[in-house]
Amino acid sequence: MSDITMIHAPQKRVPFAQEAAGALTILALGAVGYFLYPDDLAFLTRLIGIAFLVLSLDLVTGYCGVATLGHAAQFGVGAYAAGIACIRGVTDPVALLGVGLVAGTIMGLISGALITRFRGLPQLVLSIAVGQLVAGLANKLSWLTGGSDGLSGIEPGKVFGVFGFDMYSRTGYLFSLAVLVITFVVLQRFVRSPFGLMCRGIKDDDLRAKMIGVSIYPRLVAMYGVAGAVAGIGGALTAISTGVVGLDSVSFERSAEVLVMLVLGGAGHLWGALAGTVIFMIFEHVVAAANPFHWMTMVGLLLILIVVFAPRGLIAPVMSLWTKMTRKGKAA
Amino acid sequence: MSVLLEARGVCRSFGGLDVTRDVNFKLVSGDRVALIGPNGAGKTTLVNLITGDIAPSRGQFWMGDDDITGLSIPERVRRGLVRTFQTTRLFANLTVADNVALAIMQRKRISRRIFSSATELPEVKAEWSEILAHLGLDHLAYRKVIELAYGQQRLIELAIGLALHPKVLLLDEPAAGVPHDEAPKILDAINRLPADIAVLMIEHDMDLVFKFARRVLVLAAGRLIFEGSPADVTADHEVRRAYLGSYADARHSA
């Protein structure tokens, strides 16, 4: 029952302890990937890109309770914007991230303004419509996006003018990892802020939120903007590190897949979003290689097992164990 | 005495059925008013009209010199019009402290901050600690609301109400569903509300009404049929008829 309580346990003595722990954990996992799987860095870089999208989805779905099946739009718009900017001469990777962030934010605000006007099924259908609209545009505006061939020839410059992108994805991986750590730490603060807490309140009971004087709609749109920024960064990172942007980045399948990842890991928790991405992507990577014809069946089975045995996602039992351990530690 | 809330000729009908008919009343600073009436008299509709959950078909609500009829729910809350709910509506998955802290931060206009930790902000924590201690809930501060007993949840409704510093507080059956031995706690908390605010309590329990109210409004079939002291209400002919009438109707329709 008390699995998620730990985020609001009394503040620890050391300021930024949670943030530091978060950063170190991601860095440690990242180091494992870098040193143990040097041949899979391209895949792991793609994984990190997707992790941004799942984190972004967690902000609107896990923290605000917005149902959406069109979230890839924010990611895709960020990816296309960065890709187009790069081809037209903006080659600095950090500047390209900025382009993705801004594009994602704008897309997030537009989507949010439409989607959060409604609740329940209309909301879900509208989110699909927005996603399909963006996918349709990406296909039709081929002079800008490359249409069904996608956007290729994205050749970003060196990071800080020093680290060039290489064919082994080393730079891409480390650059993505660094951006993920920064984003994650910022989000850890953000979700515990008054704004983030209020979003969780709105998710719990929006009438109660109104009755303490909160205007719900602007909050949700703002949150969508933040989520769009996170997804846009992820899209830009993917564009920079892979050098291509295709229609898959805005597809309905992408939107549905990240929702699966989020449910798998545990919505409403940043670690849940990360865990879900890592597990799903690695599972897909390994099983698809071993059995290319039936891997989706296996993914389906895995998901059924998790929904049955850990309905709040894989992170929930881990968190409740953590809470027990820390409580014991305090008692001792 | 300054008038804090005034209803002027408020009517509301749902599809031809008049649920609220020409309701007029004033709440002044320091008022302790009970609103009673038989089941189906339209008490909850009236509360929903006051808070802005539904709009009146005719008539207005005023706070001081301002017509608030067109204002949204949040705008009314910001002007100090606060309600509690008959069935608790709380942020069930958040802790008790979070629930109260959100109300405090909203009142202080700091709930849009995005980069400071919420519930533990010193100025916020000082205030929610005080409110929870006042209601005897301090030991539950870090428990999730969903884990608590119903009587405790009712007290949290009050805690949120207090945290908003209301000018007018509407209590919708604050003791409903509370175990009998815990009801005095609720009354105690209500009696310790700031003296200058106006409190309108909707209640069935006449015991509680007599202990709390200095003025009673009786609503029957959407109309205010009595306004006076608690001592006079039971003697009033029309009030008795309204209650008996509703019982008679209920038996017919059953």
Coordinates of N, CA and C in Angstrom, one line a residue, chain A residues 7 201 330:
Chain A
I7 N 8.3 9.1 -1.6 CA 8.6 10.4 -2.2 C 8.2 11.6 -1.3
G201 N -2.6 16.1 -7.3 CA -3.9 16.3 -6.6 C -5.0 16.4 -7.6
K330 N 15.7 3.8 10.0 CA 15.5 4.9 10.9 C 15.2 4.5 12.3

